[in-house]
PDB file of C-alpha atoms in Angstrom:
ATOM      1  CA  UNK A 855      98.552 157.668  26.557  1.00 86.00           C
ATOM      2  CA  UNK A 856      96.574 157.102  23.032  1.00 91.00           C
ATOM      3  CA  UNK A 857      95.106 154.707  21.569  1.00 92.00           C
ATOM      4  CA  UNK A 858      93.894 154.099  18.223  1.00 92.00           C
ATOM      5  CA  UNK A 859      91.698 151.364  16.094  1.00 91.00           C
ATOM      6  CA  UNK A 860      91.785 151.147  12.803  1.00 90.00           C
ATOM      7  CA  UNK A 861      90.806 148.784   9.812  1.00 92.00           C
ATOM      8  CA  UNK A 862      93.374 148.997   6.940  1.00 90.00           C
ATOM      9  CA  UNK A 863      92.320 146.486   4.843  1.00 94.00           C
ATOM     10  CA  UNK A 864      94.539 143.865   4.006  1.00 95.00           C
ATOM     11  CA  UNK A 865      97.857 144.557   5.821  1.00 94.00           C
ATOM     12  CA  UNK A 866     101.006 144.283   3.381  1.00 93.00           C
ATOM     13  CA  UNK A 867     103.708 145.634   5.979  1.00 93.00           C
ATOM     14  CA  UNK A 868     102.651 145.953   9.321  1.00 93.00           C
ATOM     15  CA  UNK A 869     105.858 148.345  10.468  1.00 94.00           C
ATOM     16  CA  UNK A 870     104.635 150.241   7.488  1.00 92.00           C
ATOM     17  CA  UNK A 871     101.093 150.701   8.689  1.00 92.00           C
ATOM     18  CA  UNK A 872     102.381 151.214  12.554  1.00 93.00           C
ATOM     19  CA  UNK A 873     104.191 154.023  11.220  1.00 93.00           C
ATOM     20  CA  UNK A 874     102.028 155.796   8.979  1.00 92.00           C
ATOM     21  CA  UNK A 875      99.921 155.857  12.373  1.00 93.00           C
ATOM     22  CA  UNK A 876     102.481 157.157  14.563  1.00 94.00           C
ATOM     23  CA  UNK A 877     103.402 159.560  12.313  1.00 94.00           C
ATOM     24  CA  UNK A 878      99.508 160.627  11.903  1.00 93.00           C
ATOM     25  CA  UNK A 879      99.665 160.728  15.552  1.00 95.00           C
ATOM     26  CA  UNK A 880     102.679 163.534  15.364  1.00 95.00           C
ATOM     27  CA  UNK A 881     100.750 165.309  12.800  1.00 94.00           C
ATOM     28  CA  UNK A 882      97.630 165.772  14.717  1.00 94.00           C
ATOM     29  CA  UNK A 883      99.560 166.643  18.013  1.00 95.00           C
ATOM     30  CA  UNK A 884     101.580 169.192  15.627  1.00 94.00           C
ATOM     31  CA  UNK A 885      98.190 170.912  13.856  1.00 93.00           C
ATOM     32  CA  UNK A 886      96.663 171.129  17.522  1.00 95.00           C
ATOM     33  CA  UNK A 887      99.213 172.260  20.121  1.00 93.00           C
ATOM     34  CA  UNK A 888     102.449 173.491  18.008  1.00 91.00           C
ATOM     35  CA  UNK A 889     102.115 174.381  14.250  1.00 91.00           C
ATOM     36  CA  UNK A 890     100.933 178.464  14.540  1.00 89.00           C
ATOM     37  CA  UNK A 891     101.568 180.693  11.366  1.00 92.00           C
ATOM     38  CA  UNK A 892     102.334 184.148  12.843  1.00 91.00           C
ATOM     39  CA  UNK A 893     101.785 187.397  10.852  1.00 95.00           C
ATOM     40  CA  UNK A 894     102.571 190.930  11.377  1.00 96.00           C
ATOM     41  CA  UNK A 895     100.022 194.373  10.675  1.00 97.00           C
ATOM     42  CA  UNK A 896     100.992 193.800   7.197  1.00 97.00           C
ATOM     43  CA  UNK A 897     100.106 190.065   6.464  1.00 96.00           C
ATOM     44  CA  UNK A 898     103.863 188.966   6.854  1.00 96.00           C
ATOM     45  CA  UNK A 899     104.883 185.941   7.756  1.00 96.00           C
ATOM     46  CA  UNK A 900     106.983 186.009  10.796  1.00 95.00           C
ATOM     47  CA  UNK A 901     107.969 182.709  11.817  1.00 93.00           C
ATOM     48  CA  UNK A 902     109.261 181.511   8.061  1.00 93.00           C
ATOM     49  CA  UNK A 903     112.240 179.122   9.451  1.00 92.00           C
ATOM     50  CA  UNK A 904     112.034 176.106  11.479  1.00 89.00           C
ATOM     51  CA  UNK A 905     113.721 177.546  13.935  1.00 89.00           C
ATOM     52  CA  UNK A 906     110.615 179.523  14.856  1.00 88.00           C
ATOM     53  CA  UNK A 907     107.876 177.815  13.324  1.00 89.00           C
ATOM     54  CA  UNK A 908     106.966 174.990  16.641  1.00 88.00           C
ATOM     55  CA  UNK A 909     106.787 171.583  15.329  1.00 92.00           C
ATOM     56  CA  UNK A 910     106.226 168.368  17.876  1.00 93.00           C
ATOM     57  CA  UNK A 911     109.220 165.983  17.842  1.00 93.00           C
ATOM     58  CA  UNK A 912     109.679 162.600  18.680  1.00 92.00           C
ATOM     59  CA  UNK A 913     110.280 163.512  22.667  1.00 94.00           C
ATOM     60  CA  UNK A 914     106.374 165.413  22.378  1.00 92.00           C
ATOM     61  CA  UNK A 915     104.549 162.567  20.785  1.00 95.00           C
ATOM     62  CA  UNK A 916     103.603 159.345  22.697  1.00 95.00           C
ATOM     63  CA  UNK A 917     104.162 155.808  21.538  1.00 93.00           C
ATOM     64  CA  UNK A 918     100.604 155.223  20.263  1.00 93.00           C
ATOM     65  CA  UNK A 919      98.884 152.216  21.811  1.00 95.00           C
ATOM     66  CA  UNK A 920      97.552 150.384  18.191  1.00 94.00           C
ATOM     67  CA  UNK A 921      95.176 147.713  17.411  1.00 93.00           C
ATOM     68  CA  UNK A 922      94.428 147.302  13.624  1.00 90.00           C
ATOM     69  CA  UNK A 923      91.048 145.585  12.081  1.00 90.00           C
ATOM     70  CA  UNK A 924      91.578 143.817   8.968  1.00 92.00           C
ATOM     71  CA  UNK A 925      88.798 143.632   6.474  1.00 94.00           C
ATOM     72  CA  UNK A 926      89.465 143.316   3.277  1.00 96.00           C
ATOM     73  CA  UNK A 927      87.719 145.777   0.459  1.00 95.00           C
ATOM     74  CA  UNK A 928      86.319 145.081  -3.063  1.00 96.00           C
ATOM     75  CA  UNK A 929      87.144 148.748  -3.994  1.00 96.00           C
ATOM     76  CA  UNK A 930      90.794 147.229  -5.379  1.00 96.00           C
ATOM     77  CA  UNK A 931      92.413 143.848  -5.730  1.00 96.00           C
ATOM     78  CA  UNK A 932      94.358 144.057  -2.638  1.00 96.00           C
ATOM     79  CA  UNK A 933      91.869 144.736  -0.261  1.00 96.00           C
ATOM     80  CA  UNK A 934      93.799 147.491   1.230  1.00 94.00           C
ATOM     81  CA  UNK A 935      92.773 151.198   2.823  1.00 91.00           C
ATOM     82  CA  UNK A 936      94.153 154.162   3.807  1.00 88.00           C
ATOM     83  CA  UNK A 937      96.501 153.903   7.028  1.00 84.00           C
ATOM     84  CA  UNK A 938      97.224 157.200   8.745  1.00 77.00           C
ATOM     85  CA  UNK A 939      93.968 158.589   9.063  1.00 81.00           C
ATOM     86  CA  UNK A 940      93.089 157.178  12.787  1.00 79.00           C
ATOM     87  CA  UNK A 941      96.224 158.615  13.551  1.00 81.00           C
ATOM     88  CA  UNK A 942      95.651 162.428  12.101  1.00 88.00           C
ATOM     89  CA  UNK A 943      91.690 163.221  12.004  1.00 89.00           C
ATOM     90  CA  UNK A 944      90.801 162.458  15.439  1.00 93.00           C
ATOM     91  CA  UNK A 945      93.905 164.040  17.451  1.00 94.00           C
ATOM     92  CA  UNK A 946      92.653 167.861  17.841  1.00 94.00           C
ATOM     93  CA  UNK A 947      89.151 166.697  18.885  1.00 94.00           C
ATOM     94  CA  UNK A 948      90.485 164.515  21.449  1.00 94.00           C
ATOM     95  CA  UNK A 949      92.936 167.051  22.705  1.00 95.00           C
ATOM     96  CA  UNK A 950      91.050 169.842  23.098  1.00 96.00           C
ATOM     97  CA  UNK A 951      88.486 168.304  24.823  1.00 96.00           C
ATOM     98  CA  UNK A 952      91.000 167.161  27.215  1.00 95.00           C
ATOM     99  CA  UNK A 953      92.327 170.325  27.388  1.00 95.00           C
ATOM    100  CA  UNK A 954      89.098 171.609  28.467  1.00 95.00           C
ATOM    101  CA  UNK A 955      88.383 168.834  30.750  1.00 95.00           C
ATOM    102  CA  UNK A 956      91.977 169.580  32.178  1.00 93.00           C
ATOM    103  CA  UNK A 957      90.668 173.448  33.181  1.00 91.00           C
ATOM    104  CA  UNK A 958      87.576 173.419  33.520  1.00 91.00           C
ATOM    105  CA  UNK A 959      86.187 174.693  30.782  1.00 91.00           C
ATOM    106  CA  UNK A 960      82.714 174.388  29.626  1.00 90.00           C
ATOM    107  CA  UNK A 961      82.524 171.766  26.453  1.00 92.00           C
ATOM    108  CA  UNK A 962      83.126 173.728  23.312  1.00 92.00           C
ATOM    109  CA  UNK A 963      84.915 176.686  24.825  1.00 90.00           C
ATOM    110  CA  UNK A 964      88.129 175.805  22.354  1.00 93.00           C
ATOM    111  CA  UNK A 965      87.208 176.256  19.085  1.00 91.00           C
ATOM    112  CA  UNK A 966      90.468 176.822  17.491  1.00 91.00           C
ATOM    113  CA  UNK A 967      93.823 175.312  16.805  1.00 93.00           C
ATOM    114  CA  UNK A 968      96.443 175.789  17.779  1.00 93.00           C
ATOM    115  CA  UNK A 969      95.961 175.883  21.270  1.00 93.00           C
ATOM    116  CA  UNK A 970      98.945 177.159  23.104  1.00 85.00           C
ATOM    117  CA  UNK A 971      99.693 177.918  26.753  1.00 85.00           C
ATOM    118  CA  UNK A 972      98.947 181.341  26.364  1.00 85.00           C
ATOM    119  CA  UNK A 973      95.669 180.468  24.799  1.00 87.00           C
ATOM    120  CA  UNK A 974      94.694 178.216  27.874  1.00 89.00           C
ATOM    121  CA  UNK A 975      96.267 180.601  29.965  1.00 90.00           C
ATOM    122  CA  UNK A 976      93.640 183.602  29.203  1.00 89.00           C
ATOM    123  CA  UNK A 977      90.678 180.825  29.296  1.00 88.00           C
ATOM    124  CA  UNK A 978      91.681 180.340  32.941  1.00 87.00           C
ATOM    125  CA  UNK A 979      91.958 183.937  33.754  1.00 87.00           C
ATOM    126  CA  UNK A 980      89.045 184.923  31.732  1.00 81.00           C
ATOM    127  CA  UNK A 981      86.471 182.882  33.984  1.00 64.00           C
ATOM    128  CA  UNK A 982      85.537 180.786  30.967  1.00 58.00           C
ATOM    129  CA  UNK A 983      85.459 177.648  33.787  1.00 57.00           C
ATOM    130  CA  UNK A 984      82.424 176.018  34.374  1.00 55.00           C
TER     131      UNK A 984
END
């Protein structure tokens, strides 16, 4: 499960807002377990299709649990803010960590994204565990 707070401002469209969220949620799942640019010797792109470039869908991204803040700001007439970011920024902190937590691995051992099984898989082997 996730969860996520956030303070939009003044809400217009609330489908709108639980959207952009959700779909910051896919983003941040996609960036931290999925989207890897592969290159040969010779600096060329390998994976340049969808078909080989990993991207999270719809079946790999939980229904976010959401709870939204409204306060207002003077920075525009509205009182509105940004949406998606609770939904994108946090993701590969949180997931890593509970990848590490997952394994066994000391705090800070994952300091890259992607992580992907075969990344994980030589942390395990490699005696990285605490």
């Amino acid at each position: 499960r996730y969860a996520m707070v956030h303070d939009a401002g003044t809400i217009v469209n609330p489908l709108i807002v639980a959207g952009q969220q959700q779909g910051g949620l896919a983003h941040g799942i996609g960036n931290t377990l999925y989207e890897r640019v592969h290159y040969d010797e010779n600096g060329i792109v390998l994976n340049t299709s969808l078909a080989d470039y990993l991207l999270p869908t719809a079946a790999n991204v939980p229904a976010a649990i959401q709870h939204h803040i409204t306060t207002p700001t003077d920075r525009n007439p509205y009182g509105i803010r940004g949406a998606a970011e609770s939904g994108t920024i946090p993701v590969s902190a949180v997931l890593v960590q509970a990848v590490e937590n997952a394994i066994g691995l000391r705090p800070g051992t994952l300091r890259a994204v992607p992580i992907d099984p075969s990344t994980i898989l030589e942390h395990i082997e490699g005696g990285n565990r605490s």
